[in-house]
mmCIF file of C-alpha atoms in Angstrom:
data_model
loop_
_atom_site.group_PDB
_atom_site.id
_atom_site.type_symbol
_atom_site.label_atom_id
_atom_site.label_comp_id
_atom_site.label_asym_id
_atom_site.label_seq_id
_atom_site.Cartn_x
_atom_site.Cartn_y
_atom_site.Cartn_z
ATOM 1 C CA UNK A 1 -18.594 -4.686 -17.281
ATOM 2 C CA UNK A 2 -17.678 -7.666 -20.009
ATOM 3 C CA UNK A 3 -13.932 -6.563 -19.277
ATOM 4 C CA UNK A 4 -14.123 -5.939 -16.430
ATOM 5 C CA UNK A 5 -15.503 -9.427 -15.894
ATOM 6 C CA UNK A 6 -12.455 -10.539 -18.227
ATOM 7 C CA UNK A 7 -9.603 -8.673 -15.874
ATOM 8 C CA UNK A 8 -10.913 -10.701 -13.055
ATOM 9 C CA UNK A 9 -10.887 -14.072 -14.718
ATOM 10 C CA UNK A 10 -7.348 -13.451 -15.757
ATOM 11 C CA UNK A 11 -6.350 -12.169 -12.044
ATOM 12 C CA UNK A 12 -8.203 -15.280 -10.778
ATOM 13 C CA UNK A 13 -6.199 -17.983 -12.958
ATOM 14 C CA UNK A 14 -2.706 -16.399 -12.041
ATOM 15 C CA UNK A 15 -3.807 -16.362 -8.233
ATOM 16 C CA UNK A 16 -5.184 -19.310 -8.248
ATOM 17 C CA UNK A 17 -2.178 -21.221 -9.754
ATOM 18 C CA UNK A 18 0.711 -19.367 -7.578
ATOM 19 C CA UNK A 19 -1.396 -19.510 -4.174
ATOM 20 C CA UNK A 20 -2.480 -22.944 -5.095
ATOM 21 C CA UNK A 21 0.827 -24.020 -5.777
ATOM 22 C CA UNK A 22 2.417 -21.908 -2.560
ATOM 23 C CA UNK A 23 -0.045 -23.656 -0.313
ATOM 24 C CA UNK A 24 0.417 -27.250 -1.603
ATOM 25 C CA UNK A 25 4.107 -27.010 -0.833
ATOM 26 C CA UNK A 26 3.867 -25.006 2.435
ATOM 27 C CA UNK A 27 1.434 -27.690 3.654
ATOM 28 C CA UNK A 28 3.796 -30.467 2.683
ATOM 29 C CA UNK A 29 6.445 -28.519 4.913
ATOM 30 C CA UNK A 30 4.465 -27.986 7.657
ATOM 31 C CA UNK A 31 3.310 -31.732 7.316
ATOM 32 C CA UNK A 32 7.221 -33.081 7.735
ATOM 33 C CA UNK A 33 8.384 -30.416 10.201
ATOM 34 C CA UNK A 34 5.801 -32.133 12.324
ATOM 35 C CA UNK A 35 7.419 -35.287 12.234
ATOM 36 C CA UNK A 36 10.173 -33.185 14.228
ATOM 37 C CA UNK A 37 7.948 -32.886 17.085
ATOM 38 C CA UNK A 38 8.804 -35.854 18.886
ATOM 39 C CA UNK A 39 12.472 -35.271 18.962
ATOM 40 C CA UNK A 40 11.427 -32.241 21.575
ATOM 41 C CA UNK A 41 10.574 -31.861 24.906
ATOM 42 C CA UNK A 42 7.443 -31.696 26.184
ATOM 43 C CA UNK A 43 6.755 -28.453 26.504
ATOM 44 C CA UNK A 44 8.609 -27.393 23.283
ATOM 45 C CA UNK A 45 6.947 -30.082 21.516
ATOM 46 C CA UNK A 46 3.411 -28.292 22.554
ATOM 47 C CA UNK A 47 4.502 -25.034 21.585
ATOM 48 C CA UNK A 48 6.238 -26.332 18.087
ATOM 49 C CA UNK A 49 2.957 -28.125 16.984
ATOM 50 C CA UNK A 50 0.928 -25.594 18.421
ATOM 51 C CA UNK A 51 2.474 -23.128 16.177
ATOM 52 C CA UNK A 52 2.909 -25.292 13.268
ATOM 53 C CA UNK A 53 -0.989 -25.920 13.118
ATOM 54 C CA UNK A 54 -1.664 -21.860 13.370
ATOM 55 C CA UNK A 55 0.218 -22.070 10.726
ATOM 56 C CA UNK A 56 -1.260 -24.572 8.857
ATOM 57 C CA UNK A 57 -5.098 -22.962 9.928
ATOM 58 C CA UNK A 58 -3.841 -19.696 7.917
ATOM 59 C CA UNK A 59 -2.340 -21.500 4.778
ATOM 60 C CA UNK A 60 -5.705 -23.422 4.631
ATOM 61 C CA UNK A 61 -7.985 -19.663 4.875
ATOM 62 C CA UNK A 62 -5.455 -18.675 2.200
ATOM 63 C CA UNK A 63 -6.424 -21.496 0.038
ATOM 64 C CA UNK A 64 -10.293 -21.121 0.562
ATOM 65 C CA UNK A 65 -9.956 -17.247 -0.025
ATOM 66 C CA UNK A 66 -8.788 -18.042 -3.302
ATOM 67 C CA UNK A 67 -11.305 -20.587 -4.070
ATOM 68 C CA UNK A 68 -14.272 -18.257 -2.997
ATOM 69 C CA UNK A 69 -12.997 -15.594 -5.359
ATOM 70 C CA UNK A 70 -12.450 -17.978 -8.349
ATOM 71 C CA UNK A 71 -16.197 -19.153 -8.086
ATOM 72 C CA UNK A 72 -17.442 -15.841 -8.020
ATOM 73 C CA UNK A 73 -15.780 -14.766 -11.027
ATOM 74 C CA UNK A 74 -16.262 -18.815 -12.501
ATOM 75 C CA UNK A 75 -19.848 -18.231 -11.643
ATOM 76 C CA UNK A 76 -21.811 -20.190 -14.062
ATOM 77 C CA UNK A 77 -25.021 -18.604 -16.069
ATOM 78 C CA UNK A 78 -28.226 -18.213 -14.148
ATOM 79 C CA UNK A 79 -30.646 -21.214 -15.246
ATOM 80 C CA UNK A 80 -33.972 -19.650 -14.220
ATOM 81 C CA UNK A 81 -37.389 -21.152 -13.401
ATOM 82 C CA UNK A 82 -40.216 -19.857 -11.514
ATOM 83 C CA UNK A 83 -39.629 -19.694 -7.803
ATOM 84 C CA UNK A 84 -41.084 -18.099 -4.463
ATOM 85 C CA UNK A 85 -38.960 -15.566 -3.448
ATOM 86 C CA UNK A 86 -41.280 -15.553 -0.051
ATOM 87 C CA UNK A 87 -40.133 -18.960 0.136
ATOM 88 C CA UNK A 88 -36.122 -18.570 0.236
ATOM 89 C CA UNK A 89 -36.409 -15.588 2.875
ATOM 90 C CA UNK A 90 -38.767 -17.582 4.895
ATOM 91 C CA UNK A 91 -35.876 -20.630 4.828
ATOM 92 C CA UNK A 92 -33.258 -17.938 5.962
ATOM 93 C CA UNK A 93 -35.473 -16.572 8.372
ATOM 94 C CA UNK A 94 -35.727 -19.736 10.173
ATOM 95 C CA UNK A 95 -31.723 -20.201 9.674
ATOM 96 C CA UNK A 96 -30.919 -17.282 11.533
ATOM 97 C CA UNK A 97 -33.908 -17.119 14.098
ATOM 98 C CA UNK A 98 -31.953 -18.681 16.703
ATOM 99 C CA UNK A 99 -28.533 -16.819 16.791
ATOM 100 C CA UNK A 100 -30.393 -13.517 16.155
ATOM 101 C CA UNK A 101 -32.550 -14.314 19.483
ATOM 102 C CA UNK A 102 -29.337 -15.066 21.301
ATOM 103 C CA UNK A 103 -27.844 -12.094 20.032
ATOM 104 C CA UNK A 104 -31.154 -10.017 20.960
ATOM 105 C CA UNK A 105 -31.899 -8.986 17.799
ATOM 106 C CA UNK A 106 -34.965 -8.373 16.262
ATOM 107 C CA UNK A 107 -35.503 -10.432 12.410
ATOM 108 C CA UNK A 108 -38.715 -11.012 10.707
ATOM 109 C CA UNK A 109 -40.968 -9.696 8.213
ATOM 110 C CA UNK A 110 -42.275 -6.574 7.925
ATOM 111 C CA UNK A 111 -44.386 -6.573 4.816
ATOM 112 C CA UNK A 112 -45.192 -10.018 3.103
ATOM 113 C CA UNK A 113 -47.262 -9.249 -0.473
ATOM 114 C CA UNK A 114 -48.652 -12.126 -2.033
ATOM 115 C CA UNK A 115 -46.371 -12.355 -5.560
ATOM 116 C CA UNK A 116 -46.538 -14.644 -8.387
ATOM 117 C CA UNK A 117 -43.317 -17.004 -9.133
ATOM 118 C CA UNK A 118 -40.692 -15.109 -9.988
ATOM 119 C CA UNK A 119 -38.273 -16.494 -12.769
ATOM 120 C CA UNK A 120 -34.723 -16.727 -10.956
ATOM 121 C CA UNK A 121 -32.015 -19.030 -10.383
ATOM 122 C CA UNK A 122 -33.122 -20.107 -6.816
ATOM 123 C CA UNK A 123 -29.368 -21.736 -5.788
ATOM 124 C CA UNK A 124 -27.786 -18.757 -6.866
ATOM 125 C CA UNK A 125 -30.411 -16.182 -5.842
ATOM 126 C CA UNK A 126 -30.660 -17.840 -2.189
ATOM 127 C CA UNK A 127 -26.700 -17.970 -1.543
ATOM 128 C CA UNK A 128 -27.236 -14.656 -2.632
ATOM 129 C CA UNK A 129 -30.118 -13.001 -0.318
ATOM 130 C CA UNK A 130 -27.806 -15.390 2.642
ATOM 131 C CA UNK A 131 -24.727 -12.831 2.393
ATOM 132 C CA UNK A 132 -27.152 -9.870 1.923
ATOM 133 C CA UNK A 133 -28.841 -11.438 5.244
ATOM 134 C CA UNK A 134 -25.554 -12.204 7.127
ATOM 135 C CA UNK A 135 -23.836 -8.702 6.077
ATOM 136 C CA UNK A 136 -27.269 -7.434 8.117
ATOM 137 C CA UNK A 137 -27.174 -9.305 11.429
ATOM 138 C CA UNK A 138 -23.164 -8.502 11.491
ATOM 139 C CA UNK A 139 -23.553 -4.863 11.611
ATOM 140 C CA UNK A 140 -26.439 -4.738 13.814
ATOM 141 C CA UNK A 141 -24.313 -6.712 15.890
ATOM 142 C CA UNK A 142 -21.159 -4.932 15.444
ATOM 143 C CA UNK A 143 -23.323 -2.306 16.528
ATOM 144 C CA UNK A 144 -25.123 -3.109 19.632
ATOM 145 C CA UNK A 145 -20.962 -4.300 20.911
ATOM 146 C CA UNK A 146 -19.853 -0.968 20.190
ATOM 147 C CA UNK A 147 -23.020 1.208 22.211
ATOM 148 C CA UNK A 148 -23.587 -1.453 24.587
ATOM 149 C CA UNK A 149 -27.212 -0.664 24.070
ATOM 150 C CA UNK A 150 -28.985 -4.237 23.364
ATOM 151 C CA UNK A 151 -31.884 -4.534 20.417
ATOM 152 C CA UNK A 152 -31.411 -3.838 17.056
ATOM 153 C CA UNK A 153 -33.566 -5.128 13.700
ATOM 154 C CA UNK A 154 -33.069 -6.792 10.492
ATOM 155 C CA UNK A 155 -36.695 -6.393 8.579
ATOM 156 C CA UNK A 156 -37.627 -8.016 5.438
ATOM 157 C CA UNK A 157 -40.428 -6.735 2.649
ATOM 158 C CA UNK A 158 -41.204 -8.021 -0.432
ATOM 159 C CA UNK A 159 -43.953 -5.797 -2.142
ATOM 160 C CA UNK A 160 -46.077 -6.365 -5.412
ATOM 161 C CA UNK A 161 -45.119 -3.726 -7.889
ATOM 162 C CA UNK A 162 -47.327 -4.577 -10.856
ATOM 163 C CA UNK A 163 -46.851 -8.026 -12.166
ATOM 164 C CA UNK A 164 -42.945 -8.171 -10.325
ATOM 165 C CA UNK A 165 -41.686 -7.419 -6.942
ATOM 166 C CA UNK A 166 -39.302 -5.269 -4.767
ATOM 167 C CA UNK A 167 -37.509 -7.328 -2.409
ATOM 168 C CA UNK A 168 -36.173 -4.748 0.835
ATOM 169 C CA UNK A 169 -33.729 -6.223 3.617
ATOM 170 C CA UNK A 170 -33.106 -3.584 5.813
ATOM 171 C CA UNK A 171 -30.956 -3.183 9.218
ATOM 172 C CA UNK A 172 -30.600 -0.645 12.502
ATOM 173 C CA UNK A 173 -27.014 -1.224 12.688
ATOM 174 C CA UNK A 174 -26.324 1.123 9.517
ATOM 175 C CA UNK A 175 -22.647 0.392 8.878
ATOM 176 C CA UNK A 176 -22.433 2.021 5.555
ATOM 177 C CA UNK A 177 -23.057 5.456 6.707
ATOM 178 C CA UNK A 178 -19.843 7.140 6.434
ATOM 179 C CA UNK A 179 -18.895 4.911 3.365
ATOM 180 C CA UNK A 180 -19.062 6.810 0.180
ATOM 181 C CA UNK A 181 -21.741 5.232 -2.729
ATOM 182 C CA UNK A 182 -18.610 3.999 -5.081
ATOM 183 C CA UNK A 183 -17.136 1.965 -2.595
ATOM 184 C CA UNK A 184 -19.966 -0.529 -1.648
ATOM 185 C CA UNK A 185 -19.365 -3.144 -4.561
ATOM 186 C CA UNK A 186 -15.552 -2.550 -5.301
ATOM 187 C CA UNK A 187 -14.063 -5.622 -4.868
ATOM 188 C CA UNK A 188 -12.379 -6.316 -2.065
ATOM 189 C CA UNK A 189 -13.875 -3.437 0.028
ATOM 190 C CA UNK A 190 -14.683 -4.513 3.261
ATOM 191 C CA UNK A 191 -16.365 -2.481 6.875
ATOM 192 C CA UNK A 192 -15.482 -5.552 8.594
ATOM 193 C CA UNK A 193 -12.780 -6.023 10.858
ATOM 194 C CA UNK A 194 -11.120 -9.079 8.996
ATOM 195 C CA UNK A 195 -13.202 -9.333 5.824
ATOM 196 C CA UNK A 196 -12.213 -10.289 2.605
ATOM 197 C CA UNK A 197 -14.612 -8.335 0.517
ATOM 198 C CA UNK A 198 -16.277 -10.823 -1.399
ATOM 199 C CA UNK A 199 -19.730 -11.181 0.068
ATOM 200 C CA UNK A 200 -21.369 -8.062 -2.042
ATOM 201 C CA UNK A 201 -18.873 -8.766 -4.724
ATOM 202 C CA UNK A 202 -20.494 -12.123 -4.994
ATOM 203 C CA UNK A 203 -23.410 -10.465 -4.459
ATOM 204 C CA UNK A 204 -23.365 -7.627 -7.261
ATOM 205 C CA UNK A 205 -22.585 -10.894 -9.536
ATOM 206 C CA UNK A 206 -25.932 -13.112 -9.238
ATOM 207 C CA UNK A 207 -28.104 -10.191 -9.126
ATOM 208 C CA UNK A 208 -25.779 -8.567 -12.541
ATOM 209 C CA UNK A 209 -26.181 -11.817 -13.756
ATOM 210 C CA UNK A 210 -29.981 -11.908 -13.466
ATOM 211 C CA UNK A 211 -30.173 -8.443 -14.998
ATOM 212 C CA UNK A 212 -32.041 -7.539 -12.233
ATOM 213 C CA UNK A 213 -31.891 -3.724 -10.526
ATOM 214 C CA UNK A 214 -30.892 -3.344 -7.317
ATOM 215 C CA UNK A 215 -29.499 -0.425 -4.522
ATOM 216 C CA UNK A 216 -28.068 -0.560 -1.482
ATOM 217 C CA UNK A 217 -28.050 2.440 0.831
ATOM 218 C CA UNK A 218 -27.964 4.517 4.102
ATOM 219 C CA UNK A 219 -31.100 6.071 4.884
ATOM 220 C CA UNK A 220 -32.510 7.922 8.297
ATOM 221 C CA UNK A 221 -30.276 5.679 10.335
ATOM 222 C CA UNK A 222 -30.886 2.446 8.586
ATOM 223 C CA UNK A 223 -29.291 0.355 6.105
ATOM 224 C CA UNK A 224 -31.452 -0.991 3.084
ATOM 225 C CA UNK A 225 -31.019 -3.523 0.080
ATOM 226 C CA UNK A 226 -33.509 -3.524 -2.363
ATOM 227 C CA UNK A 227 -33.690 -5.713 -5.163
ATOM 228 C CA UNK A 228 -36.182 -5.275 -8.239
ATOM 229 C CA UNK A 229 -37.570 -8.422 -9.698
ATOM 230 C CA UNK A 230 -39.149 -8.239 -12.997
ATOM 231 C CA UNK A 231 -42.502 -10.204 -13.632
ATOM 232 C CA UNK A 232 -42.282 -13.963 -15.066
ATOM 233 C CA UNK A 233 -42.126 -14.189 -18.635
#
């Protein structure tokens, strides 16, 4: 894992400096081609910038693509201190209430157990459990456009195992099914149509980095993370 780790810092500073670099000067092209803009008709003047700011929309996504993958691999030690875990899904329960409703599906808790403060790093940890939560709602989604049927869930459960918890999120829309076990935390592996493949690699990093157990898997229809927290210390 340690070199692996190391592989990916190296492949992040080259990328870094040659996209970096690529998209500084393409957007200081871009930037004085518009100035040729006025020199055009009308209606070629539309469809020049028009096309010059697609342009500019995709060199920008190209820079933040980058940046996302440097800070997962730059992700700093977790600095732990007791926290609700309750808590942080509550907060992203609320955040997605709304465009799950409008999306008919179904989100909320399924099993609630009263557990002790866990010892976690709760930035890290909730920016976590939000792409575990997100990746959810997208395939139940993806799921409900493809049947046409409406519904679907996303459930939560957090249950007392002895003196630490199991954290479940799980989902009806089950987009892992046909994906083999190896593939789910490869970087760069994506089931989306236009994903990047960083969510669960980001993902696989905080909870790695927490030394904390975790699975994610297709089951009876269903698609389940769980995520083992050890007691407090």
């Amino acid at each position: 894992e340690d070199s692996e780790r190391a592989t990916y810092e190296k492949l992040s500073r080259v990328l870094g400096h040659e996209v970096n670099n690529t998209v500084a000067a393409t957007g200081s092209v871009l930037d004085s081609l518009l100035y040729y803009s006025a020199q055009l008709t009308a209606q070629d003047s539309a469809d020049f910038t028009t096309a010059i700011d697609a342009v500019r929309r995709r060199n920008a996504s190209l820079g933040d693509f980058i940046d996302r993958f440097t800070r997962v691999i730059r992700m700093p030690d977790p600095e732990l201190r007791p926290a609700n875990v309750a808590d942080i899904m509550d907060d992203i329960l609320w955040l997605n209430r709304e465009q799950c409703k409008t999306r008919e599906i179904s989100i909320g808790w399924e099993r609630r157990d009263e557990v002790p403060a866990l010892r976690i790093d709760s930035q890290l940890m909730e920016q976590a459990l939000l792409n575990i939560v997100k990746n959810a709602i997208e395939a139940v989604d993806s799921a409900r456009q493809q049947t046409g049927a409406p519904g679907g869930s996303v459930k939560f459960s957090l249950v007392r195992e002895g003196d630490g918890a199991r954290l479940s999120i799980a989902d009806s829309g089950d987009r892992l099914g046909e994906v083999p076990p190896r593939h789910l935390f490869t970087p760069f592996f994506t089931t989306k149509k236009g994903g990047q493949g960083i969510g669960l690699m980001f993902v696989r990093e905080v909870l790695n980095r927490h030394g904390f157990a975790y699975r994610l898997a297709s089951n009876d229809g269903a698609t389940r993370f769980d995520i083992w927290f050890p007691a407090a210390a």
